[in-house]
Amino acid sequence: MPNCLDYARFLSRAAARRQPSAIREATQLFARSPPSTISFASGSPNASLFPFKEATITLKDDTTIQLDSSAMAKALQYLPTPGQADLLEWLRKLQIRYHSPIDFKRYELCVTNGSMEGLSKVFELLLNTTEPILVDSPCYSGSLDFLRGFGANIISVNTDSNGMNAEYLNNILSNWSDSNTLPRVLYTIPNGSNPTGASMSHERKKDIYTIAQKYNLLIIEDDPYYFLQFKKPDPSFLSMDTDGRVIRLDSMSKVLSAGMRLGFLTAPIPLWQKLVYHQQVTSMHASSLSQMVALKLLEKWGLSGFHQHTEQISKFYENQKVLMVNAIKKHLNGI
Ligand code: PLP
């Protein structure tokens, strides 16, 4: 059995206080009940009164996906907070296919309205205001804007062409003046970092993970560019997580569409549970309609179709890169 962390140590005061929302737990129960069940628990509207009946969506290859009336009724109704069960199952298979986590039983998934929503929830899960968080420097401005507004103490860790510099990280932590205020959280974008484009090598990730073990840090792996890489990305932090110290955020924004607002997070169960409690009383769940459209598409494609699609995307961006580099060489040479 791998190491077991004391997760209470990582929770913010707000997260530690969070309890299940009775009404959202009832929705979960209702979703698992026979179709004949009539629930008086939550204010679920009668789906037969919604003006939408069914939908056919034509894909770029001119095939279609169909939301018949029963799929449509589901797509318009409240969902259990972590997400549509079949979609979650599909995404679990996706994580196994790409990351083969060492002990996947200790993680759960939650679908989010894009990974930015997931990130904001994760930051609030782990930080109290004024507490430190280690981040890549330079770092994704969306996360920085959230953290500044939140009042976190942002500790910038230099990066190089391999991403976060492990030696620099080690120096910051070993020279920290007060062991009681040591950071507990590290946030990084391991592939195609925004804004530098740098990707972490496997060796670098191993070094960072070892430092995270030494100083008992949680790692937030924000990886929306995973599927856009020109060559197969090196193993993720999730895939090397022996201790359950990684929260991974994936996004469908660059792969299926940004406007669907679909992302998903993968977290050790004790942390996932607190995130779900937060989600229960904020957005309640990610858009049911987006989840249903994504599910129908992913079921039609299967994992191999999804993979093929991502290969086309990375090829497209690789060609764009070549065009841009050539244009720079031609027009900006000598400037
Ligand atoms: N994280 C990083 C590093 C990003 O660059 C972005 C968006 O560009 C996001 C998160 C947010 O993605 P989403 O559209 O899934 O919310």
Short mmCIF file of C-alpha atoms and ligand atoms in Angstrom, two decimals:
data_model
loop_
_atom_site.label_atom_id
_atom_site.label_comp_id
_atom_site.label_asym_id
_atom_site.label_seq_id
_atom_site.Cartn_x
_atom_site.Cartn_y
_atom_site.Cartn_z
CA MET A 1 0.00 0.00 0.00
CA PRO A 2 1.44 3.43 -0.91
CA ASN A 3 1.96 6.19 1.66
CA CYS A 4 -1.18 7.63 3.18
CA LEU A 5 -1.26 11.38 3.73
CA ASP A 6 -2.97 13.22 6.52
CA TYR A 7 -5.27 15.24 4.26
CA ALA A 8 -6.71 17.31 7.12
CA ARG A 9 -3.36 19.12 7.17
CA PHE A 10 -3.95 20.44 3.66
CA LEU A 11 -7.49 21.75 4.01
CA SER A 12 -8.27 25.44 4.27
CA ARG A 13 -10.44 26.45 7.22
CA ALA A 14 -13.43 26.85 4.86
CA ALA A 15 -12.87 23.41 3.33
CA ALA A 16 -12.52 21.79 6.74
CA ARG A 17 -15.91 23.24 7.71
CA ARG A 18 -17.71 22.06 4.55
CA GLN A 19 -20.37 19.40 5.03
CA PRO A 20 -22.57 17.62 2.47
CA SER A 21 -25.56 19.54 1.17
CA ALA A 22 -28.60 17.38 1.98
CA ILE A 23 -30.48 18.48 -1.10
CA ARG A 24 -27.59 17.65 -3.45
CA GLU A 25 -27.03 14.28 -1.77
CA ALA A 26 -30.72 13.57 -2.42
CA THR A 27 -30.15 14.29 -6.14
CA GLN A 28 -27.38 11.71 -6.11
CA LEU A 29 -29.70 9.16 -4.48
CA PHE A 30 -32.48 9.99 -6.94
CA ALA A 31 -30.15 9.46 -9.92
CA ARG A 32 -29.50 5.91 -8.69
CA SER A 33 -33.18 5.12 -8.04
CA PRO A 34 -35.53 3.25 -10.42
CA PRO A 35 -37.15 5.52 -13.07
CA SER A 36 -40.56 5.12 -11.38
CA THR A 37 -39.27 6.95 -8.27
CA ILE A 38 -40.98 10.24 -7.50
CA SER A 39 -38.75 12.53 -5.51
CA PHE A 40 -40.17 15.17 -3.21
CA ALA A 41 -36.69 16.02 -1.97
CA SER A 42 -35.29 18.62 -4.35
CA GLY A 43 -36.98 21.16 -6.59
CA SER A 44 -36.43 19.16 -9.79
CA PRO A 45 -38.72 20.59 -12.46
CA ASN A 46 -40.78 18.25 -14.61
CA ALA A 47 -38.68 17.76 -17.74
CA SER A 48 -41.78 17.27 -19.90
CA LEU A 49 -42.44 20.99 -19.51
CA PHE A 50 -39.14 22.11 -21.03
CA PRO A 51 -39.53 23.48 -24.57
CA PHE A 52 -36.72 21.33 -26.03
CA LYS A 53 -37.56 17.88 -27.39
CA GLU A 54 -34.58 16.38 -29.19
CA ALA A 55 -31.50 17.37 -31.12
CA THR A 56 -29.33 16.12 -33.92
CA ILE A 57 -25.83 17.51 -34.09
CA THR A 58 -23.88 17.17 -37.32
CA LEU A 59 -20.18 16.61 -36.91
CA LYS A 60 -17.43 17.88 -39.21
CA ASP A 61 -17.29 14.47 -40.93
CA ASP A 62 -21.04 14.80 -41.68
CA THR A 63 -22.01 11.98 -39.33
CA THR A 64 -24.42 12.87 -36.54
CA ILE A 65 -24.96 12.44 -32.84
CA GLN A 66 -28.49 12.14 -31.63
CA LEU A 67 -30.03 13.39 -28.41
CA ASP A 68 -33.36 11.58 -28.44
CA SER A 69 -36.15 12.68 -26.11
CA SER A 70 -34.91 10.58 -23.20
CA ALA A 71 -31.29 11.81 -23.56
CA MET A 72 -32.63 15.33 -23.94
CA ALA A 73 -34.72 15.05 -20.76
CA LYS A 74 -31.57 13.99 -18.87
CA ALA A 75 -29.52 16.75 -20.52
CA LEU A 76 -31.94 19.38 -19.22
CA GLN A 77 -32.23 18.16 -15.64
CA TYR A 78 -30.15 18.60 -12.48
CA LEU A 79 -27.33 16.10 -12.15
CA PRO A 80 -25.42 14.64 -9.22
CA THR A 81 -22.61 17.09 -8.50
CA PRO A 82 -19.58 15.05 -9.68
CA GLY A 83 -21.16 14.64 -13.11
CA GLN A 84 -23.11 12.36 -15.44
CA ALA A 85 -22.31 8.78 -14.35
CA ASP A 86 -21.57 7.43 -17.86
CA LEU A 87 -19.39 10.41 -18.68
CA LEU A 88 -17.45 9.95 -15.44
CA GLU A 89 -16.95 6.30 -16.31
CA TRP A 90 -15.66 7.30 -19.75
CA LEU A 91 -13.29 9.87 -18.29
CA ARG A 92 -11.97 7.32 -15.80
CA LYS A 93 -11.07 5.10 -18.75
CA LEU A 94 -9.43 8.09 -20.41
CA GLN A 95 -7.24 8.69 -17.33
CA ILE A 96 -6.25 5.02 -17.25
CA ARG A 97 -5.44 5.08 -20.99
CA TYR A 98 -3.17 8.14 -20.74
CA HIS A 99 -1.85 8.12 -17.17
CA SER A 100 -2.22 4.58 -15.74
CA PRO A 101 -2.34 5.93 -12.17
CA ILE A 102 -0.56 3.63 -9.72
CA ASP A 103 -3.58 3.07 -7.46
CA PHE A 104 -6.56 4.65 -9.20
CA LYS A 105 -8.99 3.42 -6.51
CA ARG A 106 -7.84 6.23 -4.27
CA TYR A 107 -8.95 8.97 -6.72
CA GLU A 108 -12.32 10.24 -7.86
CA LEU A 109 -13.27 12.53 -10.72
CA CYS A 110 -15.49 15.56 -10.84
CA VAL A 111 -16.64 17.29 -14.03
CA THR A 112 -16.29 21.07 -13.86
CA ASN A 113 -17.39 24.06 -15.93
CA GLY A 114 -13.96 24.24 -17.56
CA SER A 115 -10.74 23.71 -15.68
CA MET A 116 -10.65 27.34 -14.48
CA GLU A 117 -13.66 26.63 -12.29
CA GLY A 118 -11.91 23.51 -11.02
CA LEU A 119 -8.75 25.47 -10.29
CA SER A 120 -10.56 28.14 -8.32
CA LYS A 121 -12.20 25.41 -6.22
CA VAL A 122 -8.90 23.64 -5.68
CA PHE A 123 -7.18 26.86 -4.57
CA GLU A 124 -9.99 27.54 -2.11
CA LEU A 125 -9.80 23.95 -0.90
CA LEU A 126 -6.15 24.23 0.05
CA LEU A 127 -5.42 27.84 0.93
CA ASN A 128 -6.38 30.37 3.54
CA THR A 129 -5.74 34.00 2.64
CA THR A 130 -2.11 35.08 3.09
CA GLU A 131 -0.88 31.48 2.93
CA PRO A 132 1.89 30.67 0.45
CA ILE A 133 1.55 28.81 -2.84
CA LEU A 134 4.49 27.88 -5.06
CA VAL A 135 3.89 28.64 -8.74
CA ASP A 136 5.79 28.58 -12.03
CA SER A 137 7.32 31.93 -12.94
CA PRO A 138 6.03 33.15 -15.31
CA CYS A 139 2.62 31.68 -14.61
CA TYR A 140 -0.84 31.49 -16.23
CA SER A 141 -2.40 34.91 -15.71
CA GLY A 142 -5.89 33.47 -15.03
CA SER A 143 -4.62 31.59 -11.99
CA LEU A 144 -2.50 34.51 -10.84
CA ASP A 145 -5.51 36.83 -11.06
CA PHE A 146 -7.55 34.42 -8.93
CA LEU A 147 -4.76 33.98 -6.37
CA ARG A 148 -4.09 37.74 -6.10
CA GLY A 149 -7.75 38.49 -5.56
CA PHE A 150 -7.95 35.68 -3.04
CA GLY A 151 -5.03 37.15 -1.12
CA ALA A 152 -2.63 34.20 -1.39
CA ASN A 153 1.09 34.70 -0.87
CA ILE A 154 2.35 33.85 -4.36
CA ILE A 155 5.85 32.37 -4.31
CA SER A 156 7.36 32.44 -7.80
CA VAL A 157 9.64 29.56 -8.76
CA ASN A 158 11.91 30.18 -11.75
CA THR A 159 11.37 28.04 -14.82
CA ASP A 160 13.61 27.12 -17.74
CA SER A 161 13.02 25.25 -20.99
CA ASN A 162 12.14 22.17 -18.89
CA GLY A 163 9.52 23.93 -16.78
CA MET A 164 9.78 24.56 -13.02
CA ASN A 165 13.40 24.60 -11.90
CA ALA A 166 13.80 21.93 -9.19
CA GLU A 167 17.01 23.37 -7.76
CA TYR A 168 15.42 26.79 -7.38
CA LEU A 169 12.39 25.19 -5.72
CA ASN A 170 14.60 23.30 -3.30
CA ASN A 171 16.47 26.51 -2.43
CA ILE A 172 13.26 28.36 -1.64
CA LEU A 173 12.06 25.60 0.66
CA SER A 174 15.37 24.86 2.36
CA ASN A 175 15.88 28.57 3.11
CA TRP A 176 12.33 29.13 4.37
CA SER A 177 12.66 31.04 7.63
CA ASP A 178 9.81 29.54 9.65
CA SER A 179 9.02 25.82 9.38
CA ASN A 180 5.48 26.50 10.67
CA THR A 181 4.62 28.57 7.61
CA LEU A 182 6.19 26.36 4.92
CA PRO A 183 4.08 26.16 1.75
CA ARG A 184 1.81 23.12 1.48
CA VAL A 185 0.85 23.60 -2.17
CA LEU A 186 2.65 23.71 -5.50
CA TYR A 187 0.85 24.73 -8.71
CA THR A 188 2.36 23.97 -12.09
CA ILE A 189 1.45 23.69 -15.77
CA PRO A 190 3.57 20.74 -16.88
CA ASN A 191 2.93 20.72 -20.65
CA GLY A 192 3.06 23.65 -23.04
CA SER A 193 3.12 25.99 -20.07
CA ASN A 194 1.10 29.15 -20.40
CA PRO A 195 2.81 31.56 -21.17
CA THR A 196 6.25 30.02 -21.91
CA GLY A 197 5.27 26.88 -23.83
CA ALA A 198 7.84 24.86 -21.85
CA SER A 199 7.15 21.23 -20.99
CA MET A 200 8.61 19.33 -18.06
CA SER A 201 10.77 16.32 -18.76
CA HIS A 202 10.20 13.08 -16.85
CA GLU A 203 13.45 13.64 -14.94
CA ARG A 204 12.35 17.12 -13.91
CA LYS A 205 8.98 15.81 -12.74
CA LYS A 206 10.69 13.13 -10.68
CA ASP A 207 12.90 15.79 -9.05
CA ILE A 208 9.92 18.01 -8.28
CA TYR A 209 7.92 15.05 -6.93
CA THR A 210 10.83 14.08 -4.65
CA ILE A 211 10.94 17.63 -3.28
CA ALA A 212 7.17 17.52 -2.80
CA GLN A 213 7.64 14.34 -0.75
CA LYS A 214 10.45 15.87 1.30
CA TYR A 215 8.43 18.98 2.20
CA ASN A 216 5.02 17.27 2.14
CA LEU A 217 3.54 19.43 -0.63
CA LEU A 218 0.43 18.77 -2.68
CA ILE A 219 0.93 19.21 -6.41
CA ILE A 220 -1.77 20.86 -8.53
CA GLU A 221 -1.16 19.65 -12.08
CA ASP A 222 -2.98 21.99 -14.47
CA ASP A 223 -2.66 20.32 -17.86
CA PRO A 224 -5.03 21.77 -20.50
CA TYR A 225 -2.38 21.42 -23.23
CA TYR A 226 -1.67 17.74 -22.68
CA PHE A 227 -3.39 16.64 -25.90
CA LEU A 228 -1.85 19.41 -27.99
CA GLN A 229 1.76 18.36 -27.57
CA PHE A 230 3.71 17.72 -30.78
CA LYS A 231 5.33 14.66 -29.26
CA LYS A 232 3.85 12.32 -26.65
CA PRO A 233 4.09 14.10 -23.28
CA ASP A 234 6.31 12.59 -20.62
CA PRO A 235 4.48 10.74 -17.81
CA SER A 236 2.25 13.05 -15.80
CA PHE A 237 2.49 13.77 -12.08
CA LEU A 238 -0.72 11.77 -11.72
CA SER A 239 0.95 8.75 -13.27
CA MET A 240 3.87 8.86 -10.82
CA ASP A 241 1.83 9.71 -7.72
CA THR A 242 2.70 7.02 -5.18
CA ASP A 243 1.46 9.07 -2.20
CA GLY A 244 -1.87 10.56 -3.34
CA ARG A 245 -0.41 14.10 -3.38
CA VAL A 246 -1.53 15.12 -6.88
CA ILE A 247 -4.68 16.89 -7.98
CA ARG A 248 -4.89 16.86 -11.76
CA LEU A 249 -7.00 19.24 -13.84
CA ASP A 250 -7.93 18.38 -17.42
CA SER A 251 -9.78 20.54 -19.89
CA MET A 252 -11.84 19.80 -22.97
CA SER A 253 -11.56 23.46 -24.03
CA LYS A 254 -8.72 22.97 -26.48
CA VAL A 255 -9.97 19.57 -27.65
CA LEU A 256 -13.78 19.64 -28.00
CA SER A 257 -14.73 23.28 -27.56
CA ALA A 258 -14.00 26.12 -25.19
CA GLY A 259 -17.61 27.29 -25.02
CA MET A 260 -18.95 23.95 -23.77
CA ARG A 261 -17.09 24.79 -20.54
CA LEU A 262 -16.08 21.24 -19.80
CA GLY A 263 -13.16 20.24 -17.65
CA PHE A 264 -12.62 17.54 -15.06
CA LEU A 265 -10.47 17.11 -12.03
CA THR A 266 -8.95 13.97 -10.57
CA ALA A 267 -8.21 14.09 -6.86
CA PRO A 268 -7.51 11.77 -3.92
CA ILE A 269 -10.91 10.89 -2.45
CA PRO A 270 -10.70 12.85 0.85
CA LEU A 271 -9.86 16.03 -1.09
CA TRP A 272 -12.33 15.25 -3.89
CA GLN A 273 -15.09 14.88 -1.29
CA LYS A 274 -14.51 18.39 0.06
CA LEU A 275 -14.34 19.78 -3.48
CA VAL A 276 -17.67 18.17 -4.26
CA TYR A 277 -19.22 19.72 -1.13
CA HIS A 278 -18.05 23.11 -2.39
CA GLN A 279 -19.39 22.42 -5.89
CA GLN A 280 -22.72 21.30 -4.41
CA VAL A 281 -23.38 24.79 -3.11
CA THR A 282 -21.88 26.85 -5.93
CA SER A 283 -22.45 25.75 -9.54
CA MET A 284 -24.16 22.51 -8.27
CA HIS A 285 -22.69 20.68 -11.27
CA ALA A 286 -21.22 21.33 -14.71
CA SER A 287 -23.75 21.92 -17.51
CA SER A 288 -25.87 18.79 -18.03
CA LEU A 289 -26.35 19.66 -21.69
CA SER A 290 -22.62 19.99 -22.35
CA GLN A 291 -21.98 16.76 -20.48
CA MET A 292 -24.59 14.92 -22.55
CA VAL A 293 -23.27 16.23 -25.88
CA ALA A 294 -19.72 15.31 -24.87
CA LEU A 295 -20.83 11.86 -23.73
CA LYS A 296 -22.65 11.11 -26.99
CA LEU A 297 -19.62 12.22 -28.98
CA LEU A 298 -17.11 10.29 -26.88
CA GLU A 299 -19.26 7.15 -26.94
CA LYS A 300 -19.47 7.39 -30.71
CA TRP A 301 -15.70 7.92 -31.07
CA GLY A 302 -14.46 5.54 -28.40
CA LEU A 303 -11.00 6.05 -26.94
CA SER A 304 -9.32 5.41 -30.29
CA GLY A 305 -11.50 7.99 -32.10
CA PHE A 306 -10.75 10.52 -29.37
CA HIS A 307 -7.05 9.80 -29.70
CA GLN A 308 -7.18 10.23 -33.47
CA HIS A 309 -8.94 13.56 -33.01
CA THR A 310 -6.25 14.80 -30.61
CA GLU A 311 -3.55 13.72 -33.06
CA GLN A 312 -5.16 15.85 -35.76
CA ILE A 313 -5.24 18.80 -33.38
CA SER A 314 -1.58 18.52 -32.43
CA LYS A 315 -0.62 18.12 -36.12
CA PHE A 316 -2.59 21.28 -36.94
CA TYR A 317 -0.83 23.32 -34.28
CA GLU A 318 2.52 21.89 -35.25
CA ASN A 319 1.96 23.10 -38.81
CA GLN A 320 0.96 26.51 -37.47
CA LYS A 321 4.19 26.58 -35.49
CA VAL A 322 6.27 25.77 -38.58
CA LEU A 323 4.50 28.52 -40.55
CA MET A 324 5.09 31.02 -37.77
CA VAL A 325 8.76 30.14 -37.30
CA ASN A 326 9.30 30.44 -41.07
CA ALA A 327 7.51 33.80 -41.13
CA ILE A 328 9.63 35.04 -38.20
CA LYS A 329 12.82 33.95 -39.94
CA LYS A 330 11.73 35.63 -43.14
CA HIS A 331 10.27 38.90 -41.87
CA LEU A 332 11.98 39.50 -38.52
CA ASN A 333 15.46 38.32 -39.40
CA GLY A 334 18.05 40.75 -38.12
CA ILE A 335 15.58 42.87 -36.14
N1 PLP B 1 -5.17 26.59 -17.19
C1 PLP B 1 -4.36 27.08 -18.14
C2 PLP B 1 -2.90 26.92 -18.01
C3 PLP B 1 -4.91 27.74 -19.26
O1 PLP B 1 -4.09 28.22 -20.20
C4 PLP B 1 -6.32 27.85 -19.35
C5 PLP B 1 -6.94 28.52 -20.50
O2 PLP B 1 -6.36 28.92 -21.45
C6 PLP B 1 -7.10 27.32 -18.33
C7 PLP B 1 -6.51 26.70 -17.26
C8 PLP B 1 -8.60 27.42 -18.34
O3 PLP B 1 -9.15 26.48 -19.21
P1 PLP B 1 -10.71 26.18 -19.27
O4 PLP B 1 -11.21 26.76 -20.55
O5 PLP B 1 -10.83 24.68 -19.23
O6 PLP B 1 -11.35 26.80 -18.08
#
